[in-house]
XYZ file of C-alpha atoms in Angstrom:
700
model
C 52.528 37.965 -4.247
C 54.774 34.946 -3.692
C 54.271 31.986 -6.081
C 53.543 29.675 -3.122
C 50.669 31.889 -1.958
C 49.292 32.094 -5.482
C 49.228 28.305 -5.720
C 47.457 28.000 -2.362
C 44.832 30.552 -3.394
C 44.183 28.756 -6.695
C 43.833 25.403 -4.931
C 41.469 26.964 -2.385
C 39.268 28.381 -5.152
C 39.202 25.015 -6.908
C 38.199 23.301 -3.672
C 35.332 25.733 -3.088
C 34.085 25.370 -6.639
C 34.327 21.603 -6.652
C 32.669 20.744 -3.311
C 29.136 20.718 -4.823
C 30.513 18.688 -7.707
C 31.957 16.170 -5.263
C 28.591 15.534 -3.629
C 26.970 15.259 -7.041
C 29.516 12.654 -8.126
C 29.172 10.754 -4.840
C 25.435 10.565 -5.443
C 26.034 9.179 -8.922
C 28.438 6.571 -7.584
C 26.027 5.482 -4.851
C 22.548 5.477 -6.449
C 19.509 4.377 -4.443
C 18.647 0.667 -4.706
C 16.458 -0.235 -7.710
C 12.762 -1.033 -7.305
C 10.380 -3.254 -9.283
C 9.368 -1.521 -12.473
C 5.856 -0.046 -12.413
C 3.811 -1.587 -15.243
C 0.712 0.569 -14.673
C 1.282 2.404 -17.967
C 2.444 -0.657 -19.884
C 0.410 -2.027 -22.810
C -2.313 -4.470 -21.810
C -0.401 -7.289 -23.542
C 2.590 -6.724 -21.255
C 0.420 -6.642 -18.129
C -1.309 -9.891 -19.117
C 2.039 -11.597 -19.760
C 3.273 -10.455 -16.356
C 0.161 -11.795 -14.600
C 0.361 -15.128 -16.435
C 4.033 -15.600 -15.544
C 3.366 -14.725 -11.901
C 0.532 -17.276 -11.620
C 2.648 -20.008 -13.200
C 5.574 -19.268 -10.890
C 3.272 -19.346 -7.861
C 1.681 -22.621 -9.035
C 5.061 -24.085 -10.029
C 3.790 -24.698 -13.582
C 6.239 -22.490 -15.472
C 8.012 -24.286 -18.332
C 10.603 -23.416 -20.950
C 7.703 -22.910 -23.374
C 7.029 -19.678 -21.479
C 10.510 -18.302 -22.114
C 9.401 -16.135 -25.052
C 6.820 -14.422 -22.836
C 9.507 -13.868 -20.217
C 11.753 -12.278 -22.856
C 8.970 -9.997 -24.138
C 8.259 -8.772 -20.612
C 11.932 -8.464 -19.650
C 12.757 -6.589 -22.854
C 9.971 -4.109 -22.123
C 11.328 -3.567 -18.608
C 14.894 -3.235 -19.916
C 13.807 -0.650 -22.493
C 11.869 1.484 -20.009
C 13.242 1.021 -16.495
C 15.523 3.805 -15.178
C 17.073 1.286 -12.786
C 18.115 -0.941 -15.684
C 19.496 2.078 -17.529
C 21.575 3.057 -14.496
C 22.783 -0.509 -14.026
C 24.093 -0.995 -17.579
C 25.364 2.506 -18.292
C 28.857 2.251 -19.762
C 28.861 -1.531 -19.325
C 29.279 -3.504 -22.556
C 29.131 -7.249 -22.015
C 27.598 -10.421 -23.370
C 26.177 -12.806 -20.778
C 24.791 -16.275 -21.463
C 22.461 -18.189 -19.148
C 22.809 -21.888 -19.920
C 19.714 -23.649 -18.604
C 21.221 -27.074 -19.077
C 18.013 -29.091 -19.320
C 16.083 -26.542 -21.389
C 17.986 -24.065 -23.554
C 19.893 -20.799 -23.692
C 19.048 -17.239 -22.768
C 21.459 -14.354 -23.311
C 21.870 -10.658 -22.659
C 23.845 -8.413 -25.006
C 24.599 -5.035 -23.450
C 26.023 -2.367 -25.727
C 25.562 1.378 -26.133
C 23.581 1.382 -22.854
C 20.953 -0.894 -24.401
C 20.039 -4.423 -23.268
C 19.055 -6.971 -25.894
C 17.532 -10.210 -24.563
C 17.331 -13.288 -26.787
C 16.892 -17.050 -26.658
C 17.741 -19.911 -28.966
C 19.562 -23.203 -29.351
C 22.900 -21.596 -30.260
C 24.206 -18.849 -27.954
C 26.809 -16.254 -28.979
C 30.175 -17.888 -29.593
C 31.924 -15.427 -27.302
C 30.586 -14.326 -23.924
C 32.052 -12.398 -21.003
C 30.164 -14.415 -18.425
C 28.260 -17.704 -18.615
C 25.863 -18.737 -15.845
C 24.851 -22.396 -15.694
C 21.861 -23.922 -13.897
C 18.910 -26.263 -14.372
C 15.423 -24.991 -15.178
C 14.187 -25.773 -11.669
C 16.714 -23.333 -10.215
C 15.966 -20.768 -12.925
C 12.275 -20.884 -11.937
C 13.020 -20.597 -8.223
C 15.138 -17.502 -8.807
C 12.355 -15.892 -10.870
C 9.850 -16.757 -8.139
C 12.091 -15.198 -5.476
C 12.255 -18.565 -3.699
C 16.029 -18.629 -4.193
C 18.747 -16.123 -4.903
C 21.562 -16.705 -7.344
C 24.112 -16.562 -4.533
C 22.314 -19.156 -2.399
C 22.040 -21.453 -5.430
C 25.741 -20.956 -6.083
C 26.563 -21.842 -2.462
C 24.604 -25.088 -2.779
C 26.347 -26.011 -6.028
C 23.141 -25.657 -8.081
C 24.455 -22.692 -10.066
C 27.873 -22.037 -11.530
C 29.458 -19.335 -13.639
C 32.570 -18.541 -15.620
C 33.873 -15.010 -16.008
C 34.256 -12.118 -13.589
C 32.249 -12.272 -10.376
C 31.367 -8.590 -10.719
C 29.803 -9.249 -14.145
C 27.889 -12.260 -12.839
C 26.552 -10.213 -9.920
C 25.439 -7.448 -12.282
C 23.544 -9.934 -14.456
C 22.025 -11.358 -11.283
C 20.885 -7.888 -10.263
C 19.411 -7.299 -13.718
C 17.499 -10.583 -13.541
C 16.393 -9.669 -10.017
C 14.711 -6.514 -11.338
C 12.764 -8.656 -13.805
C 11.891 -11.195 -11.102
C 10.597 -8.754 -8.490
C 8.587 -6.966 -11.166
C 6.873 -10.237 -12.063
C 6.280 -11.223 -8.435
C 5.314 -7.726 -7.190
C 8.280 -7.835 -4.862
C 10.227 -4.998 -3.337
C 13.953 -4.479 -3.708
C 14.320 -1.819 -1.039
C 17.671 -2.248 0.699
C 18.183 0.037 3.666
C 21.515 1.854 3.191
C 23.999 0.956 5.901
C 27.100 2.647 7.267
C 30.036 0.478 8.277
C 30.075 0.662 12.046
C 33.173 -0.481 13.934
C 32.858 -1.240 17.650
C 35.840 -1.863 19.929
C 34.832 -4.656 22.334
C 38.225 -5.269 23.998
C 41.126 -2.851 24.341
C 44.298 -3.504 26.345
C 46.926 -1.104 24.910
C 49.720 -2.564 27.011
C 49.325 -5.852 25.120
C 49.571 -4.654 21.507
C 51.575 -2.494 19.110
C 49.381 0.217 17.578
C 48.979 -0.074 13.836
C 46.482 -0.015 10.993
C 44.329 -2.853 9.673
C 43.114 -3.360 6.106
C 40.263 -5.684 5.226
C 37.556 -6.140 2.603
C 34.034 -5.588 3.882
C 31.351 -6.800 1.481
C 27.722 -6.073 2.267
C 25.518 -9.156 2.681
C 21.794 -8.454 2.380
C 19.989 -11.057 4.505
C 16.319 -11.423 3.621
C 13.935 -14.323 4.266
C 16.709 -16.801 4.913
C 18.828 -15.960 1.885
C 21.888 -13.775 1.389
C 22.701 -11.525 -1.553
C 25.947 -9.688 -2.221
C 25.682 -5.923 -1.949
C 28.337 -3.243 -2.341
C 31.945 -4.193 -1.664
C 34.292 -1.974 0.330
C 37.919 -2.039 1.405
C 38.521 -0.248 4.685
C 41.610 0.748 6.650
C 41.117 1.524 10.335
C 43.187 2.163 13.448
C 43.097 0.617 16.932
C 40.448 3.139 17.998
C 38.082 1.942 15.276
C 38.483 5.071 13.160
C 38.269 4.413 9.422
C 41.294 6.086 7.835
C 40.748 5.130 4.198
C 37.965 3.468 2.255
C 37.629 2.139 -1.275
C 34.069 1.515 -2.436
C 32.643 -0.629 -5.221
C 35.364 -3.263 -4.895
C 34.553 -6.955 -4.549
C 38.131 -8.192 -4.290
C 38.657 -10.750 -1.504
C 42.448 -10.784 -1.268
C 44.718 -7.841 -0.467
C 48.500 -7.890 -0.066
C 50.881 -4.988 0.319
C 53.647 -4.758 -2.286
C 55.087 -1.634 -0.671
C 54.217 0.580 2.280
C 51.186 2.188 0.624
C 50.276 0.048 -2.391
C 47.968 -2.947 -2.118
C 47.662 -5.805 -4.612
C 43.982 -6.760 -4.909
C 42.356 -9.786 -6.544
C 40.159 -12.793 -6.048
C 36.763 -11.706 -7.348
C 36.537 -9.213 -10.198
C 38.283 -11.214 -12.920
C 41.453 -9.106 -12.863
C 44.058 -7.920 -10.383
C 44.512 -4.297 -9.376
C 46.905 -2.087 -7.422
C 45.468 0.490 -5.032
C 47.572 3.182 -3.388
C 45.548 3.979 -0.290
C 47.363 7.313 0.241
C 46.999 8.768 -3.255
C 43.834 6.886 -4.181
C 45.331 5.841 -7.529
C 44.112 2.476 -8.880
C 45.946 0.557 -11.610
C 44.339 -2.427 -13.333
C 46.856 -5.142 -14.158
C 46.734 -7.348 -17.276
C 46.607 -10.491 -15.132
C 43.681 -12.561 -13.799
C 42.442 -11.934 -10.289
C 42.074 -15.658 -9.635
C 40.294 -16.865 -6.526
C 41.186 -16.751 -2.826
C 44.918 -15.973 -3.171
C 47.594 -14.148 -5.156
C 51.086 -12.873 -4.409
C 53.819 -10.671 -5.845
C 57.552 -11.372 -6.261
C 59.501 -8.079 -6.198
C 62.693 -9.725 -7.489
C 61.127 -11.025 -10.697
C 58.207 -8.563 -10.941
C 55.828 -11.503 -11.357
C 52.475 -12.426 -9.840
C 51.390 -15.866 -8.629
C 47.633 -16.402 -8.951
C 45.420 -19.232 -7.681
C 43.007 -20.182 -10.464
C 40.694 -23.119 -11.177
C 39.515 -25.154 -14.153
C 37.246 -28.110 -14.860
C 38.567 -31.305 -16.358
C 36.693 -33.541 -18.771
C 36.158 -36.060 -15.968
C 32.863 -36.295 -14.117
C 31.869 -37.674 -10.740
C 28.250 -38.078 -9.708
C 27.257 -36.330 -12.936
C 29.335 -33.225 -12.296
C 32.579 -32.112 -13.859
C 35.579 -32.188 -11.554
C 36.973 -28.820 -10.507
C 40.744 -28.512 -10.022
C 42.996 -25.720 -8.826
C 45.876 -24.236 -10.822
C 48.820 -22.074 -9.779
C 49.757 -19.600 -12.530
C 52.631 -17.121 -12.545
C 52.355 -14.054 -14.801
C 54.804 -11.284 -15.586
C 53.723 -7.653 -15.393
C 52.721 -7.745 -19.077
C 50.250 -10.552 -18.416
C 52.321 -13.319 -20.033
C 52.144 -16.758 -18.409
C 55.669 -17.708 -17.295
C 54.988 -20.787 -15.128
C 52.085 -23.032 -14.196
C 51.259 -25.929 -11.910
C 48.084 -27.696 -13.036
C 46.487 -30.086 -10.540
C 44.687 -31.840 -13.389
C 48.142 -33.196 -14.257
C 49.984 -33.122 -10.937
C 47.256 -34.101 -8.441
C 44.571 -36.267 -10.099
C 41.138 -36.936 -8.613
C 40.820 -39.698 -6.013
C 37.261 -40.871 -5.374
C 38.137 -42.534 -2.069
C 39.503 -39.305 -0.638
C 36.703 -37.194 -2.065
C 33.907 -39.281 -0.576
C 35.663 -39.729 2.767
C 34.104 -36.649 4.404
C 31.155 -35.779 2.140
C 33.423 -33.283 0.447
C 30.911 -32.461 -2.289
C 29.014 -30.336 0.238
C 30.914 -27.142 -0.501
C 30.280 -23.635 -1.747
C 31.510 -24.071 -5.334
C 29.629 -25.826 -8.084
C 30.827 -29.053 -9.668
C 32.853 -31.734 -7.962
C 35.094 -29.515 -5.881
C 38.107 -31.815 -5.559
C 40.507 -29.487 -3.749
C 38.985 -26.098 -2.896
C 42.407 -24.596 -2.307
C 42.028 -21.256 -0.572
C 45.542 -20.081 0.274
C 49.193 -20.623 -0.493
C 52.510 -19.450 0.893
C 55.257 -18.768 -1.638
C 58.770 -19.332 -0.284
C 60.720 -17.427 -2.911
C 64.120 -18.222 -1.361
C 63.691 -22.008 -1.585
C 61.479 -21.795 -4.704
C 58.662 -23.834 -3.166
C 54.948 -23.224 -2.696
C 52.818 -24.501 0.180
C 49.226 -25.004 -1.016
C 46.360 -25.374 1.453
C 43.559 -27.665 0.185
C 40.573 -26.811 2.349
C 38.398 -29.751 1.351
C 41.069 -32.312 2.176
C 42.503 -30.785 5.372
C 45.853 -31.247 3.650
C 48.793 -29.046 2.625
C 51.025 -29.720 -0.390
C 54.651 -28.639 -0.696
C 55.324 -28.020 -4.396
C 58.734 -27.632 -6.015
C 58.313 -24.709 -8.405
C 61.327 -25.780 -10.493
C 60.196 -29.363 -11.158
C 56.430 -29.071 -10.410
C 56.819 -32.142 -8.189
C 54.848 -32.525 -4.975
C 57.559 -32.909 -2.318
C 55.151 -33.914 0.436
C 51.558 -33.791 1.611
C 50.835 -33.033 5.266
C 47.425 -33.342 6.891
C 44.491 -35.735 6.863
C 45.467 -37.275 3.529
C 49.201 -36.679 3.819
C 52.332 -38.652 4.582
C 53.054 -37.344 8.082
C 52.268 -38.556 11.574
C 50.105 -35.816 13.106
C 50.454 -34.829 16.766
C 48.186 -32.400 18.591
C 49.464 -29.869 21.110
C 49.333 -32.525 23.862
C 51.472 -34.911 21.828
C 48.689 -37.372 20.961
C 48.403 -38.769 17.441
C 45.294 -37.538 15.596
C 43.837 -37.671 12.078
C 44.027 -33.897 11.653
C 44.762 -30.752 13.665
C 42.532 -28.535 11.494
C 39.238 -28.902 9.641
C 38.474 -27.070 6.384
C 41.041 -24.381 7.249
C 41.850 -21.042 5.635
C 44.745 -18.607 5.290
C 47.882 -20.716 5.518
C 50.993 -18.610 6.216
C 54.672 -19.514 6.507
C 56.104 -17.816 9.625
C 59.545 -19.447 9.855
C 61.529 -22.471 8.642
C 59.005 -25.349 8.517
C 56.696 -23.362 10.794
C 53.202 -22.220 9.818
C 50.048 -20.608 11.144
C 46.551 -21.330 9.832
C 42.919 -20.531 10.618
C 41.127 -23.733 11.639
C 37.446 -23.245 10.802
C 36.423 -26.414 12.634
C 34.033 -27.254 9.779
C 33.401 -30.939 8.925
C 35.120 -32.198 12.058
C 34.083 -35.879 12.418
C 34.717 -35.681 16.157
C 32.064 -32.967 16.472
C 28.924 -33.999 14.496
C 27.165 -30.570 14.664
C 29.939 -29.229 12.412
C 29.048 -31.697 9.640
C 25.728 -30.192 8.483
C 26.142 -27.369 5.998
C 23.894 -24.381 6.658
C 23.026 -25.165 10.295
C 26.444 -26.236 11.502
C 28.120 -25.314 14.750
C 31.699 -25.726 15.822
C 34.847 -24.285 17.304
C 37.175 -22.154 15.184
C 40.687 -21.236 16.274
C 44.188 -20.081 15.367
C 46.657 -22.967 14.988
C 50.448 -22.857 14.765
C 52.265 -26.017 13.702
C 55.693 -27.201 12.634
C 56.835 -29.751 10.065
C 59.635 -32.188 10.885
C 60.620 -33.385 7.413
C 63.332 -35.753 8.692
C 60.979 -37.700 10.983
C 57.812 -37.033 8.943
C 55.929 -35.459 11.858
C 53.394 -32.633 11.735
C 53.137 -31.155 15.237
C 50.710 -28.596 16.663
C 52.697 -26.213 18.883
C 50.169 -23.492 19.789
C 46.506 -22.676 19.359
C 43.894 -20.249 20.572
C 40.163 -20.390 20.192
C 37.130 -19.028 22.037
C 34.333 -21.302 23.213
C 31.461 -19.082 22.108
C 29.567 -21.026 19.433
C 27.241 -18.124 18.632
C 29.816 -15.717 17.249
C 33.171 -17.355 16.732
C 32.440 -20.031 14.134
C 32.826 -18.944 10.497
C 32.326 -21.698 7.957
C 33.585 -19.412 5.179
C 36.712 -17.308 5.309
C 38.788 -16.668 8.388
C 42.344 -15.508 8.945
C 45.268 -15.907 11.340
C 48.315 -13.625 11.036
C 51.373 -13.599 13.280
C 52.416 -10.054 14.197
C 55.899 -8.664 14.929
C 55.300 -8.613 18.706
C 54.284 -12.294 18.734
C 50.542 -11.634 18.915
C 48.131 -13.272 16.476
C 45.272 -11.421 14.782
C 42.463 -12.981 12.790
C 38.863 -12.936 11.615
C 35.954 -14.870 13.080
C 32.322 -15.084 12.008
C 31.022 -14.980 8.452
C 27.625 -16.610 8.859
C 25.843 -13.869 6.934
C 27.212 -15.419 3.726
C 26.899 -19.139 4.404
C 24.007 -19.478 6.822
C 22.104 -16.317 5.845
C 21.771 -15.107 9.427
C 22.442 -11.757 11.057
C 25.917 -12.238 12.439
C 28.775 -9.833 13.163
C 32.312 -10.015 11.857
C 34.819 -10.178 14.725
C 38.491 -9.203 14.528
C 40.472 -10.590 17.466
C 44.104 -10.042 18.463
C 45.496 -12.339 21.157
C 48.829 -12.688 22.917
C 50.981 -15.788 22.977
C 49.548 -16.489 26.439
C 45.996 -16.397 25.132
C 44.944 -13.001 26.473
C 42.679 -10.948 24.238
C 44.713 -7.817 23.552
C 42.212 -6.113 21.272
C 38.941 -6.943 19.587
C 36.731 -5.167 17.086
C 33.225 -6.054 15.914
C 31.472 -5.130 12.657
C 27.811 -5.684 13.577
C 26.065 -4.492 10.433
C 22.754 -2.647 10.521
C 19.133 -3.386 9.675
C 19.195 -6.236 7.137
C 22.763 -5.569 6.007
C 25.606 -7.616 7.462
C 29.156 -8.015 6.220
C 31.405 -10.738 4.879
C 35.164 -10.461 5.007
C 37.718 -13.006 3.913
C 41.136 -11.914 5.205
C 42.881 -8.914 6.728
C 46.315 -7.302 6.764
C 47.892 -5.438 9.683
C 50.542 -2.816 8.830
C 52.332 0.135 10.420
C 53.260 3.737 9.614
C 56.925 3.194 10.481
C 59.301 0.236 10.932
C 59.075 -1.362 14.375
C 62.233 -1.158 16.497
C 63.016 -3.089 19.670
C 66.313 -2.103 21.338
C 67.905 -4.508 23.813
C 68.455 -2.045 26.654
C 70.820 -4.448 28.396
C 73.146 -4.251 25.393
C 73.014 -0.464 24.984
C 76.385 1.022 25.951
C 77.420 4.617 25.266
C 80.791 5.691 26.673
C 81.259 9.430 26.266
C 84.857 9.235 27.451
C 85.897 6.461 25.070
C 83.510 7.869 22.432
C 82.018 4.436 21.673
C 78.483 3.152 21.107
C 77.238 -0.431 20.929
C 73.807 -2.040 21.038
C 71.714 -4.954 19.789
C 68.272 -4.473 18.305
C 65.478 -6.212 16.411
C 63.475 -4.632 13.588
C 60.447 -5.354 11.414
C 59.259 -3.650 8.212
C 56.001 -1.708 8.029
C 54.234 -4.450 6.070
C 54.469 -8.208 5.652
C 55.564 -9.918 2.450
C 56.942 -13.283 1.306
C 60.339 -11.855 0.359
C 63.182 -9.979 2.053
C 63.005 -6.197 1.699
C 65.887 -3.688 1.838
C 66.402 -1.295 4.712
C 68.977 1.062 6.231
C 70.215 1.475 9.794
C 71.424 4.997 10.519
C 72.947 6.734 13.522
C 72.667 10.491 13.971
C 74.679 12.423 16.521
C 73.502 15.971 17.200
C 71.331 15.680 14.088
C 74.235 14.717 11.805
C 74.326 11.261 10.215
C 77.559 9.469 11.129
C 76.654 5.878 10.204
C 74.594 4.219 7.461
C 74.417 0.449 6.973
C 72.262 -1.456 4.490
C 70.481 -4.645 5.537
C 67.462 -6.755 4.573
C 64.289 -7.116 6.611
C 63.559 -10.833 6.878
C 60.429 -12.047 5.093
C 57.058 -12.648 6.727
C 57.859 -10.475 9.721
C 60.536 -12.743 11.080
C 62.653 -10.968 13.652
C 65.595 -9.207 11.971
C 68.451 -8.923 14.466
C 71.044 -6.148 14.020
C 74.112 -4.956 15.901
C 75.816 -1.572 16.154
C 79.411 -1.098 17.293
C 80.867 2.367 16.699
C 84.076 4.055 17.756
C 85.430 7.588 17.423
C 82.124 9.344 17.970
C 82.215 13.158 17.994
C 83.862 14.639 21.047
C 80.743 16.541 22.028
C 77.525 14.506 22.054
C 74.220 16.164 22.974
C 71.907 13.441 21.669
C 72.040 10.216 19.651
C 69.247 8.915 17.411
C 68.809 5.465 15.877
C 66.938 5.462 12.555
C 65.557 2.418 10.733
C 64.430 3.262 7.201
C 62.644 0.912 4.811
C 62.809 0.835 1.001
C 59.979 3.356 0.730
C 61.680 5.918 2.938
C 59.497 5.365 6.006
C 61.518 5.823 9.176
C 61.295 4.656 12.744
C 63.397 6.819 15.086
C 64.540 5.965 18.612
C 66.332 8.360 20.957
C 69.307 6.477 22.435
C 70.867 9.282 24.456
C 70.308 12.880 25.473
C 67.510 15.327 24.808
C 66.404 16.195 21.293
C 66.069 19.948 20.682
C 62.529 21.154 20.192
C 61.436 20.912 16.562
C 63.784 18.035 15.676
C 61.945 15.173 13.885
C 61.516 12.177 16.188
C 59.618 9.953 13.815
C 58.718 9.606 10.157
C 55.146 10.308 9.209
C 53.221 9.176 6.200
C 51.135 12.039 4.815
C 47.731 11.792 6.548
C 44.763 10.367 4.700
C 43.335 13.361 2.881
C 39.762 14.098 1.927
C 39.989 15.813 -1.434
C 37.557 16.416 -4.229
C 36.901 14.326 -7.265
C 38.067 17.188 -9.500
C 41.338 18.372 -7.940
C 42.965 15.026 -7.114
C 42.546 13.255 -10.472
C 43.863 16.362 -12.259
C 46.963 16.527 -10.065
C 47.720 12.818 -10.417
C 47.136 12.762 -14.155
C 49.743 15.511 -14.523
C 52.196 13.720 -12.235
C 51.749 10.375 -13.976
C 52.081 11.942 -17.422
C 55.300 13.708 -16.455
C 56.714 10.561 -14.893
C 56.831 12.075 -11.419
C 54.401 9.581 -9.886
C 54.378 5.798 -10.141
C 51.990 3.320 -8.554
C 54.903 1.137 -7.444
C 57.587 1.851 -4.844
C 58.134 5.477 -5.825
C 54.497 6.258 -5.026
C 55.116 6.396 -1.273
C 54.635 9.884 0.127
C 56.863 10.612 3.131
C 57.684 13.560 5.366
C 61.053 13.762 7.142
C 62.902 11.290 4.966
């Protein structure tokens, strides 16, 4: 028997054996939602404590003097509840709840055991610290509030990884619903994608990646559920999915590897083809991070409180930190030093009404890193203002927006105070040219947008340019629907310029901020304002979704040949043409590529070039002489750094069986036993890397 057949037979046997194991593992990874713990068999003392706590919570007479009873009851539940055991299995953390006007409560989780204690001096080192007043603590126990809704209102804050904070919140929720005889049933939901507009002649087919975090809406409050990352095509087919991920921000660092961060306390790399995940020794930050392939460094948006207070709350600043791949800090821009608090600006638009605790001075939510000019453009949501920062000197070169130095002109040429309101997702798309998602939140010209929680408004995509010589900020293009019901997200939102000139973005995230059943809408529009394609994520039952940003990408480089320039002279044996190309993914740095010409299947020309950053149009020219005397067909090949190829037939007929395009290996459904074993061997032998060499290509 041939070795190849033997290998196939062995793999087939392994697949058959491991299918039941796969379903078993999937069940372990997706356990049913926990329920209140049944105290019917508990000692009478425990039942009496539970009843007393419930009555006090209902009568609003609970005090910190009752905390010892709460700990006795909670410890009993923690020691006996299967749901608690499942929740903390393999999770070793210390979490402190700082009830600022009462005292401390802490959870120590080790060896799958939860220890709950109280006192005046908490552990000196904790993985997560949750801060609130006793009034909020009581409301959460009484199920009148959720931790997430309190966090949105600024009544609760935390330090540490969001995933850890959510797990502690879920643990406390088990205790709370047990006390209040509540029910934690959450109906499982399947992510359902619905195409609501589809005009193929107006778009370039590709794939879209976005986070999709479950939002459980119940009695006017929202609670985070399971986080997913999904990749889908223009037909709404999900091609890859990563579960149990709460990262908000995703950026491609090569054709198949995604940098993830923003929520779990650390950054990760996910290869969506192989499924391999690598945890990086750098913080995940919040809202934004980026990678520099030239220096192998990561720029992370972080935050920190200063010692200053305003209205009794510490002032929260944003920080830009650059780390090398070993996790060492190599550069930092600290707004506590470079952009100090200004009370006049902060009170100008009731800016304290935001979704982060403390005095949220900036609430930066995106940046664009121009690695060629060594500058960073930082979008400060709360101030409707963008800073241009010199990375070499740390100086602020200019501020543009409501509190900036520029005259602002709308698309009609009239001077205005601002062309965007609490925007998200700033992106550089060309020299002094940007695109941004204008949420339309806190727009003084539209009062309904000024009331957090019940607000209405008009969100849109906005393109603008900066004239540094004349100090003018000018809106040059925008698109926005007029439907107030669906198209107004007051949290999140995205606007990305695509290679064909279309713009794609995200509308609607009310499930998080307003705790209402509301779909997520992905809309792609042309330069002329036509809707080319639209997809809706409606949710199901009481589960909706929240998504922050998206990334469009392609299986092969995009090629646009200028047919008017194409000239093949078989007599003179010459070929000339002009073309434009774009890489498969978007990044803030040039990326290497190759232009190749094949005649009759034989490569006769190979030229290196760089794809321009941020999907700017890369223009190339071909001028060849002395082609072969006999030409049956001519192919143009554009190949990126990962070996992905776009192939265009310039002349003739390609023989049957000749590759006409480059294909990434299809998304494969494999078992939890076979794949990890294969990849562990490859990684150990050095034959597989998570970085550029991890791309899997056919027909290189």
